[in-house]
Tab-separated table of C-alpha atoms in Angstrom:
chain	number	residue	atom	x	y	z
A	749	MET	CA	-47.869	45.928	-33.411
A	750	ASP	CA	-51.185	45.596	-31.649
A	751	LYS	CA	-54.006	44.697	-34.027
A	752	LYS	CA	-56.239	47.149	-32.153
A	753	ASP	CA	-54.108	50.140	-33.186
A	754	GLY	CA	-55.563	50.276	-36.696
A	755	TYR	CA	-55.231	48.649	-40.097
A	756	ILE	CA	-52.191	47.995	-42.303
A	757	CYS	CA	-52.305	49.600	-45.734
A	758	TYR	CA	-50.673	47.091	-48.099
A	759	ILE	CA	-49.670	48.992	-51.271
A	760	VAL	CA	-48.584	46.617	-54.055
A	761	ASN	CA	-47.246	47.174	-57.551
A	762	PRO	CA	-48.718	44.086	-59.266
A	763	ASN	CA	-46.340	44.412	-62.238
A	764	SER	CA	-43.097	44.630	-60.269
A	765	GLY	CA	-40.563	41.827	-60.098
A	766	ALA	CA	-40.332	38.149	-60.891
A	767	SER	CA	-42.796	35.476	-59.757
A	768	SER	CA	-40.667	34.660	-56.690
A	769	ASN	CA	-40.897	38.279	-55.528
A	770	LYS	CA	-44.659	38.247	-55.955
A	771	ARG	CA	-44.803	35.059	-53.896
A	772	LEU	CA	-42.995	36.890	-51.090
A	773	VAL	CA	-45.664	39.614	-51.202
A	774	ARG	CA	-48.413	37.006	-50.809
A	775	GLU	CA	-46.588	35.101	-48.077
A	776	PHE	CA	-46.038	38.214	-45.961
A	777	LYS	CA	-49.668	39.197	-46.330
A	778	ASP	CA	-50.696	35.665	-45.264
A	779	TYR	CA	-48.427	35.995	-42.226
A	780	LEU	CA	-50.006	39.321	-41.223
A	781	GLU	CA	-53.488	37.873	-41.586
A	782	SER	CA	-52.471	34.847	-39.486
A	783	LYS	CA	-51.694	37.357	-36.718
A	784	ASN	CA	-55.238	38.725	-37.070
A	785	GLN	CA	-53.988	42.038	-38.443
A	786	ARG	CA	-56.490	44.089	-40.420
A	787	ILE	CA	-55.211	44.495	-43.991
A	788	GLN	CA	-56.401	46.840	-46.734
A	789	THR	CA	-54.712	46.048	-50.045
A	790	ARG	CA	-54.204	48.758	-52.652
A	791	LEU	CA	-52.873	47.903	-56.138
A	792	THR	CA	-50.967	50.633	-57.964
A	793	THR	CA	-51.663	51.468	-61.591
A	794	SER	CA	-48.753	53.896	-62.054
A	795	LEU	CA	-45.991	55.640	-60.089
A	796	GLY	CA	-48.247	58.658	-59.664
A	797	HIS	CA	-50.969	56.394	-58.273
A	798	ALA	CA	-48.483	54.932	-55.768
A	799	ASN	CA	-47.771	58.479	-54.571
A	800	GLU	CA	-51.489	59.138	-54.247
A	801	LEU	CA	-52.066	55.942	-52.242
A	802	GLY	CA	-49.222	56.867	-49.896
A	803	ASN	CA	-50.744	60.306	-49.380
A	804	GLN	CA	-54.159	58.807	-48.639
A	805	ALA	CA	-52.666	56.500	-46.005
A	806	ALA	CA	-50.747	59.416	-44.484
A	807	VAL	CA	-53.928	61.300	-43.606
A	808	ASP	CA	-56.028	58.280	-42.610
A	809	TYR	CA	-56.246	58.269	-38.813
A	810	ASP	CA	-57.095	54.549	-38.721
A	811	CYS	CA	-53.976	53.512	-40.687
A	812	LYS	CA	-51.106	52.438	-38.413
A	813	LEU	CA	-48.561	51.117	-40.918
A	814	VAL	CA	-47.909	51.182	-44.653
A	815	VAL	CA	-46.357	48.141	-46.322
A	816	ALA	CA	-44.996	49.107	-49.738
A	817	ALA	CA	-44.286	46.206	-52.105
A	818	GLY	CA	-42.500	47.032	-55.342
A	819	GLY	CA	-39.275	48.234	-56.881
A	820	ASP	CA	-37.344	51.398	-56.088
A	821	GLY	CA	-39.729	53.576	-58.116
A	822	THR	CA	-42.832	52.354	-56.290
A	823	ILE	CA	-41.166	52.653	-52.873
A	824	ARG	CA	-39.993	56.182	-53.709
A	825	GLU	CA	-43.464	57.349	-54.699
A	826	VAL	CA	-45.179	55.820	-51.659
A	827	ALA	CA	-42.540	57.405	-49.412
A	828	GLN	CA	-43.062	60.830	-50.953
A	829	GLY	CA	-46.786	60.458	-50.342
A	830	LEU	CA	-46.087	59.655	-46.683
A	831	GLU	CA	-43.612	62.541	-46.225
A	832	GLY	CA	-44.262	64.460	-43.007
A	833	SER	CA	-46.710	61.925	-41.545
A	834	ASP	CA	-46.320	59.677	-38.499
A	835	LYS	CA	-47.142	56.487	-40.452
A	836	PRO	CA	-44.113	54.181	-40.626
A	837	MET	CA	-43.338	52.346	-43.880
A	838	LEU	CA	-42.109	48.766	-44.251
A	839	THR	CA	-40.716	47.763	-47.646
A	840	VAL	CA	-41.155	44.434	-49.428
A	841	PRO	CA	-38.499	44.281	-52.203
A	842	CYS	CA	-39.875	43.249	-55.588
A	843	GLY	CA	-37.806	45.043	-58.228
A	844	THR	CA	-34.605	44.239	-60.098
A	845	GLU	CA	-32.118	45.994	-57.822
A	846	ASN	CA	-34.076	47.167	-54.730
A	847	LEU	CA	-31.465	49.745	-53.717
A	848	LEU	CA	-33.272	51.139	-50.681
A	849	ALA	CA	-34.517	47.775	-49.417
A	850	ASN	CA	-30.989	46.365	-49.615
A	851	GLU	CA	-29.661	49.362	-47.695
A	852	LEU	CA	-32.311	48.955	-44.991
A	853	GLY	CA	-31.263	45.333	-44.501
A	854	PHE	CA	-34.057	43.527	-46.344
A	855	ASP	CA	-33.529	40.492	-48.536
A	856	LEU	CA	-35.908	38.157	-50.351
A	857	HIS	CA	-36.681	36.009	-47.297
A	858	LEU	CA	-39.987	35.997	-45.450
A	859	LYS	CA	-38.266	35.587	-42.097
A	860	THR	CA	-36.533	38.953	-42.514
A	861	LEU	CA	-39.859	40.725	-43.067
A	862	ILE	CA	-41.304	38.989	-40.028
A	863	LYS	CA	-38.341	40.034	-37.876
A	864	ALA	CA	-38.758	43.619	-39.011
A	865	PHE	CA	-42.496	43.646	-38.283
A	866	GLU	CA	-42.196	41.986	-34.895
A	867	GLY	CA	-39.080	43.934	-33.903
A	868	ASN	CA	-40.789	47.305	-34.502
A	869	ASN	CA	-37.357	48.893	-35.061
A	870	ILE	CA	-38.129	52.329	-36.538
A	871	ARG	CA	-35.611	54.767	-38.026
A	872	PRO	CA	-35.901	58.159	-39.753
A	873	LEU	CA	-35.445	58.328	-43.524
A	874	ASP	CA	-34.342	61.446	-45.403
A	875	ILE	CA	-35.855	62.362	-48.769
A	876	ALA	CA	-33.970	64.323	-51.408
A	877	MET	CA	-35.764	66.504	-53.947
A	878	ILE	CA	-34.338	67.101	-57.407
A	879	ASN	CA	-36.140	69.755	-59.464
A	880	GLY	CA	-39.287	68.968	-57.470
A	881	ARG	CA	-39.015	65.165	-57.803
A	882	ALA	CA	-38.149	62.905	-54.884
A	883	PHE	CA	-35.442	60.285	-54.661
A	884	LEU	CA	-34.488	58.051	-51.743
A	885	SER	CA	-31.315	56.268	-52.799
A	886	ILE	CA	-28.908	57.665	-55.399
A	887	ALA	CA	-29.040	60.133	-58.247
A	888	GLY	CA	-26.341	59.797	-60.908
A	889	PHE	CA	-25.335	62.482	-63.391
A	890	GLY	CA	-23.482	61.691	-66.588
A	891	PHE	CA	-22.454	58.145	-67.471
A	892	ASP	CA	-25.091	56.152	-65.569
A	893	GLY	CA	-27.736	58.712	-66.520
A	894	ASP	CA	-27.005	57.864	-70.162
A	895	VAL	CA	-27.224	54.129	-69.417
A	896	ILE	CA	-30.606	54.407	-67.684
A	897	HIS	CA	-32.045	56.567	-70.455
A	898	GLN	CA	-30.956	53.954	-73.023
A	899	ILE	CA	-32.608	51.159	-71.030
A	900	HIS	CA	-35.785	53.195	-70.575
A	901	ASN	CA	-36.047	53.739	-74.340
A	902	ILE	CA	-35.964	49.994	-75.071
A	903	ARG	CA	-37.638	48.680	-71.935
A	904	LYS	CA	-40.694	46.475	-72.287
A	905	GLY	CA	-42.009	45.239	-68.946
A	906	HIS	CA	-39.850	43.686	-66.230
A	907	ILE	CA	-36.064	43.859	-66.696
A	908	ASN	CA	-33.206	41.877	-65.173
A	909	HIS	CA	-29.529	42.605	-64.557
A	910	LEU	CA	-28.472	41.245	-67.961
A	911	ASP	CA	-30.525	43.974	-69.650
A	912	TYR	CA	-27.939	46.483	-68.414
A	913	PHE	CA	-24.973	44.856	-70.133
A	914	TRP	CA	-25.172	46.244	-73.683
A	915	PRO	CA	-26.229	49.785	-72.652
A	916	LEU	CA	-23.293	49.814	-70.215
A	917	TRP	CA	-20.883	48.515	-72.851
A	918	ARG	CA	-21.992	50.968	-75.546
A	919	THR	CA	-22.015	53.937	-73.165
A	920	PHE	CA	-18.551	53.127	-71.836
A	921	TRP	CA	-16.938	53.307	-75.277
A	922	SER	CA	-18.948	56.252	-76.603
A	923	TYR	CA	-19.334	58.492	-73.548
A	924	PRO	CA	-18.092	62.060	-74.354
A	925	PHE	CA	-17.407	63.158	-70.727
A	926	PRO	CA	-19.215	66.534	-70.923
A	927	ARG	CA	-18.119	69.371	-68.638
A	928	ILE	CA	-20.224	70.259	-65.599
A	929	LYS	CA	-20.235	72.743	-62.732
A	930	VAL	CA	-21.024	71.567	-59.183
A	931	LYS	CA	-21.933	73.742	-56.188
A	932	LEU	CA	-22.252	72.314	-52.667
A	933	ASP	CA	-24.171	74.386	-50.095
A	934	GLY	CA	-23.813	77.390	-52.380
A	935	LYS	CA	-20.026	77.091	-52.834
A	936	GLU	CA	-18.485	76.094	-56.166
A	937	GLU	CA	-16.746	72.737	-55.690
A	938	TYR	CA	-15.807	71.575	-59.188
A	939	GLU	CA	-15.903	72.599	-62.824
A	940	GLY	CA	-14.789	70.292	-65.612
A	941	PRO	CA	-15.481	66.855	-67.144
A	942	GLY	CA	-16.734	64.187	-64.778
A	943	LEU	CA	-19.464	62.076	-63.205
A	944	VAL	CA	-21.463	62.943	-60.090
A	945	PHE	CA	-23.255	60.675	-57.612
A	946	VAL	CA	-25.547	62.090	-54.917
A	947	GLY	CA	-27.462	60.071	-52.372
A	948	ASN	CA	-28.566	58.721	-49.040
A	949	ILE	CA	-27.366	55.115	-49.259
A	950	SER	CA	-23.917	53.573	-49.006
A	951	ARG	CA	-24.348	50.900	-51.701
A	952	TYR	CA	-25.183	51.382	-55.355
A	953	ALA	CA	-25.892	48.828	-58.112
A	954	ILE	CA	-24.683	45.273	-57.249
A	955	GLY	CA	-23.510	46.672	-53.909
A	956	LEU	CA	-20.809	49.093	-55.062
A	957	GLY	CA	-19.902	51.419	-52.184
A	958	ILE	CA	-19.651	54.641	-54.184
A	959	LEU	CA	-21.173	56.684	-51.340
A	960	LYS	CA	-19.659	54.451	-48.679
A	961	LYS	CA	-20.112	56.946	-45.810
A	962	ALA	CA	-23.778	57.648	-46.504
A	963	ASP	CA	-26.456	57.173	-43.840
A	964	TYR	CA	-30.097	57.353	-44.939
A	965	GLY	CA	-31.171	59.135	-41.758
A	966	ASP	CA	-28.277	61.467	-40.864
A	967	GLY	CA	-29.750	64.623	-42.398
A	968	LEU	CA	-26.957	64.905	-44.981
A	969	LEU	CA	-26.455	64.031	-48.628
A	970	ASP	CA	-23.227	62.346	-49.692
A	971	VAL	CA	-21.623	63.497	-52.936
A	972	CYS	CA	-18.962	61.689	-54.969
A	973	ILE	CA	-17.453	63.391	-58.024
A	974	PHE	CA	-15.249	61.431	-60.418
A	975	THR	CA	-13.115	64.056	-62.170
A	976	CYS	CA	-12.297	62.018	-65.250
A	977	ASN	CA	-12.288	62.735	-68.989
A	978	ASN	CA	-11.429	59.368	-70.533
A	979	GLN	CA	-12.341	55.681	-70.423
A	980	LEU	CA	-9.081	54.553	-68.820
A	981	THR	CA	-9.487	56.815	-65.795
A	982	LEU	CA	-13.139	55.775	-65.444
A	983	LEU	CA	-12.124	52.108	-65.557
A	984	LYS	CA	-9.492	52.695	-62.854
A	985	LEU	CA	-12.024	54.488	-60.644
A	986	SER	CA	-14.494	51.637	-61.134
A	987	VAL	CA	-11.888	49.112	-59.960
A	988	PHE	CA	-10.969	51.362	-57.025
A	989	THR	CA	-14.665	51.496	-56.091
A	990	ILE	CA	-14.920	47.705	-56.029
A	991	PHE	CA	-12.011	47.624	-53.565
A	992	LYS	CA	-13.431	50.595	-51.591
A	993	ILE	CA	-10.388	52.825	-52.148
A	994	HIS	CA	-11.852	55.268	-54.703
A	995	THR	CA	-12.070	58.110	-52.164
A	996	LYS	CA	-8.260	58.093	-51.924
A	997	SER	CA	-7.830	58.794	-55.629
A	998	LYS	CA	-6.777	62.254	-56.837
A	999	HIS	CA	-9.639	61.970	-59.334
A	1000	THR	CA	-12.284	61.719	-56.593
A	1001	ILE	CA	-14.004	64.462	-54.580
A	1002	TYR	CA	-16.110	63.170	-51.681
A	1003	LYS	CA	-18.218	65.577	-49.596
A	1004	GLN	CA	-21.359	65.798	-47.458
A	1005	CYS	CA	-23.861	68.641	-47.698
A	1006	LYS	CA	-27.554	69.583	-47.761
A	1007	GLU	CA	-27.838	71.533	-51.008
A	1008	ILE	CA	-26.379	70.682	-54.426
A	1009	ASP	CA	-26.577	72.512	-57.732
A	1010	ILE	CA	-25.257	70.898	-60.927
A	1011	GLU	CA	-25.126	72.666	-64.298
A	1012	PRO	CA	-24.022	71.574	-67.774
A	1013	ILE	CA	-21.350	73.700	-69.451
A	1014	ASP	CA	-21.182	72.645	-73.085
A	1015	LYS	CA	-23.377	69.562	-73.746
A	1016	PRO	CA	-26.655	68.050	-72.450
A	1017	VAL	CA	-26.159	65.769	-69.434
A	1018	TYR	CA	-28.672	63.097	-68.412
A	1019	SER	CA	-29.398	61.928	-64.894
A	1020	GLU	CA	-31.020	58.958	-63.202
A	1021	ILE	CA	-32.848	58.819	-59.882
A	1022	ASP	CA	-33.251	55.523	-58.038
A	1023	GLY	CA	-32.704	53.654	-61.302
A	1024	ASP	CA	-35.289	55.655	-63.281
A	1025	PRO	CA	-34.632	58.415	-65.834
A	1026	GLY	CA	-34.158	61.753	-64.097
A	1027	PRO	CA	-34.136	65.323	-65.380
A	1028	THR	CA	-31.607	66.632	-67.877
A	1029	LEU	CA	-29.257	69.134	-66.214
A	1030	PRO	CA	-29.403	71.690	-64.645
A	1031	ALA	CA	-30.422	70.119	-61.334
A	1032	GLU	CA	-31.222	71.648	-57.962
A	1033	ILE	CA	-31.115	69.127	-55.116
A	1034	ARG	CA	-32.429	69.829	-51.621
A	1035	LEU	CA	-32.751	67.514	-48.609
A	1036	ILE	CA	-35.778	66.945	-46.382
A	1037	ALA	CA	-34.226	65.514	-43.222
A	1038	GLY	CA	-36.217	62.873	-41.320
A	1039	ALA	CA	-39.041	63.076	-43.856
A	1040	LEU	CA	-40.646	59.795	-42.772
A	1041	LYS	CA	-40.227	56.722	-40.598
A	1042	VAL	CA	-39.180	53.296	-41.845
A	1043	VAL	CA	-39.369	49.885	-40.201
A	1044	VAL	CA	-36.091	47.953	-40.526
A	1045	PRO	CA	-34.911	44.523	-39.344
A	1046	PRO	CA	-33.117	44.553	-35.982
A	1047	HIS	CA	-29.319	44.849	-36.338
A	1048	ALA	CA	-29.734	45.189	-40.111
A	1049	LYS	CA	-26.749	45.877	-42.369
A	1050	PRO	CA	-26.656	46.829	-46.077
A	1051	ALA	CA	-26.204	43.894	-48.436
A	1052	GLY	CA	-22.715	43.815	-49.995
A	1053	ILE	CA	-21.466	42.866	-53.452
A	1054	ARG	CA	-21.125	39.149	-52.670
A	1055	THR	CA	-24.659	38.845	-51.288
A	1056	ARG	CA	-26.208	40.656	-54.246
A	1057	LEU	CA	-24.276	38.637	-56.815
A	1058	GLN	CA	-25.451	35.423	-55.132
A	1059	ARG	CA	-29.052	36.617	-55.445
A	1060	MET	CA	-28.538	37.468	-59.123
A	1061	ILE	CA	-27.074	34.064	-59.905
A	1062	GLY	CA	-29.641	32.280	-57.750
């Protein structure tokens, strides 16, 4: 990008991620300054503030690019602020999982960010809205919603992958499999006990391909429903997902659509959006196709399970 085109708005969540992630944020900023790019740094104080900073950049004529450094929550809020503008966004992954950044082809290496910036490879990104709130990656209803709500209730500062273990273990053995009703594009698709995943990305936590056909810029939402009512079936579906054969199971419904409505039938059902607590059902999900532009590395591919496990282990 030509330095004469305007300045780069560098939006940073100073509390996101480990020290190594924060070093990456500094190193990329140093690189941009070495190329004589004009940088204006903005530090977020909350998710709402990240949204506000994104909106300010969207309407600033002199801003040519937004670099968003943070976890999935920060990236989501900046993106929603940019929705509908012509300002492209480049993500610097700093959180625990970095679902969207992994899907876009980013890792924790400076050279990948440099390739993305210099390659100027821009793609559209869809935004989904759930009860008026945005999400970019995956919304989960049921089991993982319970897990995320447990973690949120005990969370104090930065978390790592090990913090998920006990909430996952407890939820697995105690989950009651409440009944739900799912409508896709206005047509009833399923009613009964189960779990629902809705999203724009093909890889979920640790790289699981639950929504393996998803494309973040195709103007469609992918939906995966696990029609299970017991731990054994859920365990089988989890193993099938690891081996990418879950869509062949009789307990799986896999569809693509633009509008989704999910209602509880007999018990409260929690949700999660991009790894944060989402609304309790009912949920109305609508898609905004091509809501903003994102800068991605040339020839980028989503990180798989092996790559993400290697990062976790170090």
